[in-house]
Coordinates of C-alpha atoms in Angstrom, one line a residue:
X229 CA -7.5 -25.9 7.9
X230 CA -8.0 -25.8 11.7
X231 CA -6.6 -22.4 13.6
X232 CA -4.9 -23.3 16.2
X233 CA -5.1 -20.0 19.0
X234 CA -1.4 -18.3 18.3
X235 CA 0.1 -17.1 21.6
X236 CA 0.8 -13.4 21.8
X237 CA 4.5 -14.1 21.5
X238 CA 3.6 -15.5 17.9
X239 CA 1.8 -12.7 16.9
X240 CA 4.2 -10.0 17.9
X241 CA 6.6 -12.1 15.4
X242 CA 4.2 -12.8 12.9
X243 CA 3.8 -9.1 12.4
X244 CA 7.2 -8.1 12.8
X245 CA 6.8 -6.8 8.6
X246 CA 4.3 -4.6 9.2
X247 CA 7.3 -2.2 11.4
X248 CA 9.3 -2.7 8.2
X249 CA 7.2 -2.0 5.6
X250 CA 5.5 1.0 7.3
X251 CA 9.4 2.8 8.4
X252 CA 9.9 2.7 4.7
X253 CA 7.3 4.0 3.7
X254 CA 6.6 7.2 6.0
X255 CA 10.4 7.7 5.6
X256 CA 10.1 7.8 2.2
X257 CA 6.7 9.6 1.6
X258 CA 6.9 12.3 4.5
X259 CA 10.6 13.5 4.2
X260 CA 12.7 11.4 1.0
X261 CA 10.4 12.3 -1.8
X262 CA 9.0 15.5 -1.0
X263 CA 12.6 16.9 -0.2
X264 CA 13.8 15.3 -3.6
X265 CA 11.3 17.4 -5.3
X266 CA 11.5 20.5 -3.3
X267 CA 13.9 22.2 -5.8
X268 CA 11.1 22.4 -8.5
X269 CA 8.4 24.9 -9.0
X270 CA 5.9 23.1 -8.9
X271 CA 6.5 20.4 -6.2
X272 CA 3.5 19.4 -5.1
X273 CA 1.9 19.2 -8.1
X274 CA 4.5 16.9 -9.5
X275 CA 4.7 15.0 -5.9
X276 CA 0.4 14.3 -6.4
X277 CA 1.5 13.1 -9.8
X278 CA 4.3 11.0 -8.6
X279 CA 2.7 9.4 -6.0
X280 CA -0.5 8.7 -8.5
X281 CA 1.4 7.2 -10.8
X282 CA 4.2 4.6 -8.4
X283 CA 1.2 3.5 -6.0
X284 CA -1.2 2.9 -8.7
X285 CA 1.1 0.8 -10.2
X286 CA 1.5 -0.8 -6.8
X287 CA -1.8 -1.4 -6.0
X288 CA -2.0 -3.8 -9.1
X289 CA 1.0 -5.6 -8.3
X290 CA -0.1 -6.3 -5.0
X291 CA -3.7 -7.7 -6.5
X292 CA -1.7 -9.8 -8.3
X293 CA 0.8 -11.7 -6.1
X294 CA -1.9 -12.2 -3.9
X295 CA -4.0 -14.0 -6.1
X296 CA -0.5 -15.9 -7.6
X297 CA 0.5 -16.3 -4.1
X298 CA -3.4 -18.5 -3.8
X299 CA -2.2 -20.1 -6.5
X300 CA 1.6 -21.0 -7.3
X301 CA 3.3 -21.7 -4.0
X302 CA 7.3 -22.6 -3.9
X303 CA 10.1 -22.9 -1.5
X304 CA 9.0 -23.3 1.6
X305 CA 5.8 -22.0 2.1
X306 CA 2.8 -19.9 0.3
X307 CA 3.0 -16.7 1.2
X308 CA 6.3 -16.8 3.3
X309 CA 8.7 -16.8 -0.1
X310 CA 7.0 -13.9 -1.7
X311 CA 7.4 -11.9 1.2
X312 CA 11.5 -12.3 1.6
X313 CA 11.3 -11.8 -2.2
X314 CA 9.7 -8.7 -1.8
X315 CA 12.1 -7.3 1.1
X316 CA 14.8 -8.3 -1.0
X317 CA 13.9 -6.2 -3.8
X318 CA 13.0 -3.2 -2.0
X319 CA 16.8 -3.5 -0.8
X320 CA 18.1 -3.5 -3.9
X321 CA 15.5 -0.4 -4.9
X322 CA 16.2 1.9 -2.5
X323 CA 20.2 1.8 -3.0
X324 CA 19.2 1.9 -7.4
X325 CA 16.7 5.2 -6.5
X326 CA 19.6 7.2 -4.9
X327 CA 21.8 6.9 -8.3
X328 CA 18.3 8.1 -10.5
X329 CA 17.1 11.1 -8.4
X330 CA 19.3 14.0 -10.8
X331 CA 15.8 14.3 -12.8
X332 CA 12.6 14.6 -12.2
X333 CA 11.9 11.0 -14.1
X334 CA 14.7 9.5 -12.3
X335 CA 12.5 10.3 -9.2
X336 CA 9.7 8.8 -10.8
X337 CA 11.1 5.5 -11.5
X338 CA 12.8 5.0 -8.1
X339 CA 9.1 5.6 -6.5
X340 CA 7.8 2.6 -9.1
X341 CA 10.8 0.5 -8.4
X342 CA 10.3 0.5 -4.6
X343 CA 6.5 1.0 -4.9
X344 CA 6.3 -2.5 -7.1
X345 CA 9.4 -4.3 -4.7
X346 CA 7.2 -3.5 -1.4
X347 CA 3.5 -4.7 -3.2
X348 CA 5.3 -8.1 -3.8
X349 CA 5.7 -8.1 0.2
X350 CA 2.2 -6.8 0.7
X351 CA 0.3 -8.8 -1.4
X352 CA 1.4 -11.7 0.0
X353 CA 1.3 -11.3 3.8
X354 CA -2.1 -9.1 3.7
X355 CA -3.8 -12.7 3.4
X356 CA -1.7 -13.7 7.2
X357 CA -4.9 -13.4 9.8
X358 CA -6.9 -15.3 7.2
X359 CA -4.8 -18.0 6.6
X360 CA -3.4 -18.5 10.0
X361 CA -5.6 -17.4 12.7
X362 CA -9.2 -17.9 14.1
X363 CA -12.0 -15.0 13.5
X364 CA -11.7 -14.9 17.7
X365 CA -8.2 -13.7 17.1
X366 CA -8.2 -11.6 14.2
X367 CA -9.1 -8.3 16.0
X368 CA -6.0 -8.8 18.6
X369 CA -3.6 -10.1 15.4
X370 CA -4.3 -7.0 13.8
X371 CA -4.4 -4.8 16.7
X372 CA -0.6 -5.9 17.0
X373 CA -0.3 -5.3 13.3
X374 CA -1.4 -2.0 13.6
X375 CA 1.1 -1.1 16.6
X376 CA 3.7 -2.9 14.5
X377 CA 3.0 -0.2 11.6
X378 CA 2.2 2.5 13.6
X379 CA 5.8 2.3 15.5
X380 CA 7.2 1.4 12.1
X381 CA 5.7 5.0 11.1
X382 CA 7.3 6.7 14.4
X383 CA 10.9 4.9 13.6
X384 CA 10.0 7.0 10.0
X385 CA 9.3 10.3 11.8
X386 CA 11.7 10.0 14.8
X387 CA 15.3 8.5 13.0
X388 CA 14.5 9.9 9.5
X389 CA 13.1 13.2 10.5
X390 CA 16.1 13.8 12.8
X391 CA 19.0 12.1 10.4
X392 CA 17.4 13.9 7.4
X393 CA 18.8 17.1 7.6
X394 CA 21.6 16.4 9.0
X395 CA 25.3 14.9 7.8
X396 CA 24.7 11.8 8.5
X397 CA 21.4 11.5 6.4
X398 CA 23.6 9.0 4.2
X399 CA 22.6 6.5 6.6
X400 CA 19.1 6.7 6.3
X401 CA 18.8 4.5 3.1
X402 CA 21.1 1.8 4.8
X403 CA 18.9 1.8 7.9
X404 CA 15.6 1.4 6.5
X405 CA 16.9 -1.6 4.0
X406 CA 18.3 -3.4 7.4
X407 CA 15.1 -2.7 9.3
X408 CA 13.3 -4.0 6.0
X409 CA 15.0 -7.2 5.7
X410 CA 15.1 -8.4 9.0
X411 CA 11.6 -8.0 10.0
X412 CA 10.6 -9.3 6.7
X413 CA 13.3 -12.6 8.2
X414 CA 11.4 -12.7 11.3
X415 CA 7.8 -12.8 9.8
X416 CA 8.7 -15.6 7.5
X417 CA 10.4 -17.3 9.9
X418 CA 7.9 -17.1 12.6
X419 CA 4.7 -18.6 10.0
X420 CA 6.7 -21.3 8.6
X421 CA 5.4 -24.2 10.3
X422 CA 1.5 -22.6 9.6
X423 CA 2.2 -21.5 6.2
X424 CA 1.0 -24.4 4.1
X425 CA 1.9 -25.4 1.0
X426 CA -1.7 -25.9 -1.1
X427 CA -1.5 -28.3 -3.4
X428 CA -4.0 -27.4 -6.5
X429 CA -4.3 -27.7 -10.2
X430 CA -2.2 -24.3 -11.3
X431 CA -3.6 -21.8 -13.9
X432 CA -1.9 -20.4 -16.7
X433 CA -0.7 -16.9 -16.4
X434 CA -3.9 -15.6 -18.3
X435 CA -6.1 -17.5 -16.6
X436 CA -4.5 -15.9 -13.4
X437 CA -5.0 -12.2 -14.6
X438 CA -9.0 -13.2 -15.5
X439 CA -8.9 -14.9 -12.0
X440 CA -8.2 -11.4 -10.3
X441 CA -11.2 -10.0 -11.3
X442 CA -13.8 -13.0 -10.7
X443 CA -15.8 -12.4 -7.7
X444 CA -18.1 -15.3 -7.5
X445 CA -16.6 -16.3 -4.4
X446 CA -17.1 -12.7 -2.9
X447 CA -19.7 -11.8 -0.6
X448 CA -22.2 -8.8 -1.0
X449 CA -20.5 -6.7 1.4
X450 CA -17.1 -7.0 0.6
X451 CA -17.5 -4.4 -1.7
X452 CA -19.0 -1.6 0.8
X453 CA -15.5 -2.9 2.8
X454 CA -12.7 -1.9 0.1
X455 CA -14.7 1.3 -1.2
X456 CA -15.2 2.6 2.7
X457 CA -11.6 1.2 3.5
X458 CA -10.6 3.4 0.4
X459 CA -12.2 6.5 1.7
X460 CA -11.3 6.5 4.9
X461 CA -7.4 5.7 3.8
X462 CA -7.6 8.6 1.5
X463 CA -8.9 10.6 4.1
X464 CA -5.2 9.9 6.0
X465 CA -3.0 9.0 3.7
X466 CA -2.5 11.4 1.9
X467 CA -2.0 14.3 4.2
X468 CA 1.5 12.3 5.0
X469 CA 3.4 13.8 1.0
X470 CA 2.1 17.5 2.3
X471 CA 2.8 17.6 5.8
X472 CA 6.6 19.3 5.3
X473 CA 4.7 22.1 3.3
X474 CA 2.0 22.3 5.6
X475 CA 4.7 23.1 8.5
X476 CA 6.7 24.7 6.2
X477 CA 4.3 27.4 4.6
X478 CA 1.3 27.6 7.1
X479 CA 2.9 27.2 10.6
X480 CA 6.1 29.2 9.2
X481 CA 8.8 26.7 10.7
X482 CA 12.5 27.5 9.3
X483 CA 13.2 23.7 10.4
X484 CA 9.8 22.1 9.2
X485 CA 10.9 18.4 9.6
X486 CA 11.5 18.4 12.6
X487 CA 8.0 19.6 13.6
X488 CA 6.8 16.9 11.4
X489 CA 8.8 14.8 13.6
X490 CA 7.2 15.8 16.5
X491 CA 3.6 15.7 15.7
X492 CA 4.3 12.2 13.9
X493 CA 5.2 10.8 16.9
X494 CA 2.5 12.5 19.7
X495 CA 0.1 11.6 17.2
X496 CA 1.5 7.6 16.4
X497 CA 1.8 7.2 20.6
X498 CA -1.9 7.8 20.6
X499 CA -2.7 5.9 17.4
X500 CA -0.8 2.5 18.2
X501 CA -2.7 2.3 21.9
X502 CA -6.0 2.8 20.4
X503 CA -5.0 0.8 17.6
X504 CA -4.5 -2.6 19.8
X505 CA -6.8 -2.0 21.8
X506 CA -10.1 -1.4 20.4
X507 CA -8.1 -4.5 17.4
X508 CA -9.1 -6.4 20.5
X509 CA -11.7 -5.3 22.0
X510 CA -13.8 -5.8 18.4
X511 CA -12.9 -9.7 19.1
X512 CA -15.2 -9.3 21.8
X513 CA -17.7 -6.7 20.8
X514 CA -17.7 -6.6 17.0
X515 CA -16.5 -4.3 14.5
X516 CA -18.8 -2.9 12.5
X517 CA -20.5 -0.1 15.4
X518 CA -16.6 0.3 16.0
X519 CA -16.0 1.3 12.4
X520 CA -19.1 3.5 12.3
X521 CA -18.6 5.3 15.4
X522 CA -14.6 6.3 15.0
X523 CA -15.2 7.4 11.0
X524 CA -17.4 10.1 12.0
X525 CA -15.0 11.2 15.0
X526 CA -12.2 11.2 12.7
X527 CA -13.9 13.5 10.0
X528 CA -15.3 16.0 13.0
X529 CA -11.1 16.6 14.0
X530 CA -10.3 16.8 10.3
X531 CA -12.3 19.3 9.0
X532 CA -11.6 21.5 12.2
X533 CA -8.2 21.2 11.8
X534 CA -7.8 24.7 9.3
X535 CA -9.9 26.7 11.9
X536 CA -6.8 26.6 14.5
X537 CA -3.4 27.0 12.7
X538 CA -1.4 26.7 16.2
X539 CA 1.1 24.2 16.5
X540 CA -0.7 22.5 20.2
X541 CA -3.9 22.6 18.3
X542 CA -2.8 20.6 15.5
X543 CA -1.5 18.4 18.0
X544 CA -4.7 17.6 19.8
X545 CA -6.7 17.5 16.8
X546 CA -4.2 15.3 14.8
X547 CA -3.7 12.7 18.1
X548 CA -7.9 12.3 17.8
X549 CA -7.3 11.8 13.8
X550 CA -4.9 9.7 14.9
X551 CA -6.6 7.8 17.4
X552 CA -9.7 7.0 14.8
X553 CA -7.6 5.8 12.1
X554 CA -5.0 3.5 13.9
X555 CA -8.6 1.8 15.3
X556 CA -10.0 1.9 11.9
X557 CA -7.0 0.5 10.6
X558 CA -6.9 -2.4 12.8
X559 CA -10.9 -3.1 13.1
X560 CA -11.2 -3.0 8.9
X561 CA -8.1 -5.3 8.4
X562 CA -9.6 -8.1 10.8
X563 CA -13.3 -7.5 9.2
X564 CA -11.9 -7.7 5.5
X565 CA -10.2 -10.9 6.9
X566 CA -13.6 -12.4 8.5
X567 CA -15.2 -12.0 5.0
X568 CA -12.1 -13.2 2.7
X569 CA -13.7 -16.6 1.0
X570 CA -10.9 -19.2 2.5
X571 CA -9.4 -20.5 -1.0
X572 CA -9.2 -17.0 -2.0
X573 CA -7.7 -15.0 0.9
X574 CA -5.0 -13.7 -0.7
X575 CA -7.0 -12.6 -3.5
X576 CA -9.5 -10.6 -1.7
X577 CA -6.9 -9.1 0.9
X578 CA -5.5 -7.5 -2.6
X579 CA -8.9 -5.9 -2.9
X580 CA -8.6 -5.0 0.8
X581 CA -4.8 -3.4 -0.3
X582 CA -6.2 -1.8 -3.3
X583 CA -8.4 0.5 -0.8
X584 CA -4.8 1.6 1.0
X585 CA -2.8 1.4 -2.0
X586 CA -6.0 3.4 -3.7
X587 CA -5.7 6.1 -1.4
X588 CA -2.0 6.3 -1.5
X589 CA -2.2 7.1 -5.5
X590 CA -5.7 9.0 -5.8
X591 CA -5.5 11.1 -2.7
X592 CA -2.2 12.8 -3.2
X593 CA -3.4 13.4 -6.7
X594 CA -5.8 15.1 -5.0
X595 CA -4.6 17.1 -1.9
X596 CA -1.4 18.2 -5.1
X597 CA -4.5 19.8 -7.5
X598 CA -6.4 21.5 -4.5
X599 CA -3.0 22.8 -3.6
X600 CA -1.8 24.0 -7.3
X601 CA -5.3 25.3 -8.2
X602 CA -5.7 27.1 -4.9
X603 CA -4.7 30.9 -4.8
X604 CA -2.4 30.1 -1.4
X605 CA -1.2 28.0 0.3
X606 CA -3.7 29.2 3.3
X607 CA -6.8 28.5 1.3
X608 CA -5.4 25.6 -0.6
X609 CA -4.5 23.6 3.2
X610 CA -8.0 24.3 4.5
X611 CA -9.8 22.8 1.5
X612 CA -7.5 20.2 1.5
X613 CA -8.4 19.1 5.0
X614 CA -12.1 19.6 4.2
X615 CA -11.9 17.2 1.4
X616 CA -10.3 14.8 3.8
X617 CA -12.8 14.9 6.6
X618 CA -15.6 14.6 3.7
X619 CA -13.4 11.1 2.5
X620 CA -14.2 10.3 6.2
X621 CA -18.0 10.9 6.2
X622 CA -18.2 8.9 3.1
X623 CA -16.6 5.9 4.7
X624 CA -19.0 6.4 7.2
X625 CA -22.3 6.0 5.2
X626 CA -20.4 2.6 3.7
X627 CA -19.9 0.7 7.1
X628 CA -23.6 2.2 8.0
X629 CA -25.0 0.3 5.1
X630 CA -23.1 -3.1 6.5
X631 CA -24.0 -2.3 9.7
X632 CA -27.9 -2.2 8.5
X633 CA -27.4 -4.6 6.4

């Protein structure tokens, strides 16, 4: 298939899920499910556990629809179906987890309902910038993509944080299912005419599952990608289920959301400017120095973080964490995509989503022991951020060795 150069009018449409998805889920992570659970004891222990459990689940279900979106294409397009499938069922999810929440395994089958509805979605439009654009445009498409999720992320912080405790917080699900939808219309809409139908002999379902683990198409590399993409996201991630307690029991707010609110947004302004424009400026440059360079800036502001428990220094630290990962989230996507084998793109993006998706489930799992083993909350939040700059420094020494390599 020959990529035509998109326009950035295309682009800004093609992306249009990425605002969807990422609304959801910073709504959901950051205020929905830690205030479901903030009744219980042991909150963010069972938050960790939660979150392990739904993304995990997740991750695998996005490994898979990518790799059946490669392979069993319907309707009108290959990946474009699977996406509005995806939106759809999320929808439908988010209305089911409100009537589940009354127990603490209600709460955990609502977070598998619309963590498994969402990696339909994911898996299958992770493979786009493959499929659809040029490797000259891959760092600009994704530098758009990562504006798309980063203001998806401040729609989270700034209408959920502020509707959340409030009386009209019944409108938060109903908002996020229309924002959802409509994006996930636009994207589809917007790739139909570039989102061919392959025609290829079809596997049987086993044959499928074997299929996701077969790497002979991979490259060498590929591997240093997902595993530094995985720390680096775990690094970030994670921090987003303990923020409300962070504010809440270290900074001493009576009104902790709406300090999350706040700092989310400062922080996503400077994230979604860096984000599209070192997404384009690798196009030019490269990505791998990029990648190197902004993992060990963002581990430096993490770990420093718990030596200045004031409210404006969290904000100047976290806007410089910010800053490294909305580039590193932007620069990895369109490198994964360069090195995606091109009958398999959908396949390998899943491996690329299992580093995100890895680090959503493993890294609150995490940050919830260090917390619940920890003797305070004080000395619980400062290993916690120690642990995430050293998820950081390990990403580093991964993109070193592809750099060198």
């Amino acid at each position: 298939m020959v990529n035509i150069p998109k326009s950035t009018s295309y682009l800004l449409k093609m992306n249009a899920i990425h605002l969807g998805t990422n609304y959801l889920w910073i709504s959901y992570e950051s205020y929905i499910l830690p205030i479901e659970l903030l009744s219980y004891n042991k909150s963010s222990l069972f938050l960790g556990i939660i979150a392990f459990i739904g993304t995990a689940l997740g991750v695998f279900i996005g490994l898979f629809f990518g790799t059946l979106s490669d392979k069993y294409n319907f309707g009108w397009g290959r990946r474009g179906p699977y996406i509005m499938a995806g939106a759809i069922f999320i929808a439908l999810s988010m209305f089911l987890n409100q009537l589940l929440t009354i127990t603490l395994a209600g709460v955990l089958l609502g977070y598998i309902m619309i963590q498994v509805s969402s990696n339909v979605a994911v898996g299958a439009y992770q493979p786009l910038y493959a499929d659809i654009l040029g490797e000259d445009q891959r760092g600009k498409g994704s530098g758009i993509g990562g504006i798309f999720r980063l203001l998806g992320s401040m729609m989270g912080y700034g209408i959920t944080g502020f509707l959340i405790d409030t009386q009209y917080r019944q409108y938060v699900i109903v908002l996020i299912t229309v924002v959802v939808v409509v994006t996930a219309l636009l994207s589809t809409n917007t790739i139909k005419k570039s989102d061919l139908i392959i025609k290829r002999k079809k596997p049987g379902i086993t044959k499928l599952f074997m299929d996701m683990f077969n790497l002979k198409n991979g490259l060498k590399n590929y591997i240093y990608v997902v595993v530094g993409s995985f720390m680096v996201f775990s690094g970030v991630i994670g921090l987003s289920f303990f923020e409300l307690y962070f504010f809440k029991y270290i900074l001493h707010y009576a009104n902790p959301a709406y300090y999350v609110s706040i700092a989310g947004i400062v922080v996503l302004i400077t994230s979604a400017f860096a984000s599209f424009v070192f997404g384009v400026l690798s196009d030019k440059i490269g990505r791998k120095k990029i990648l190197v360079y902004i993992t060990v800036i963002g581990g430096i502001a993490m770990i420093l973080i718990p030596e200045f428990e004031k409210f404006v220094y969290f904000l100047i630290l976290g806007s410089i964490i910010g800053m490294s990962y909305g580039i590193f989230m932007s620069v990895s996507d369109a490198l994964a995509s360069d090195m995606s084998p091109g009958e398999e793109t959908g396949k390998y993006m899943g491996y690329y989503n299992m580093a995100t998706g890895g680090a959503s489930s493993v890294s609150p799992l995490i940050y919830g022991l260090i917390l619940y083993f920890s003797s305070s909350y004080s000395l619980g939040f400062r290993y916690v951020f120690y642990a995430a700059g050293g998820f950081f420094f390990i990403g580093f020494a991964m993109f070193y060795k592809i750099l060198k390599d």
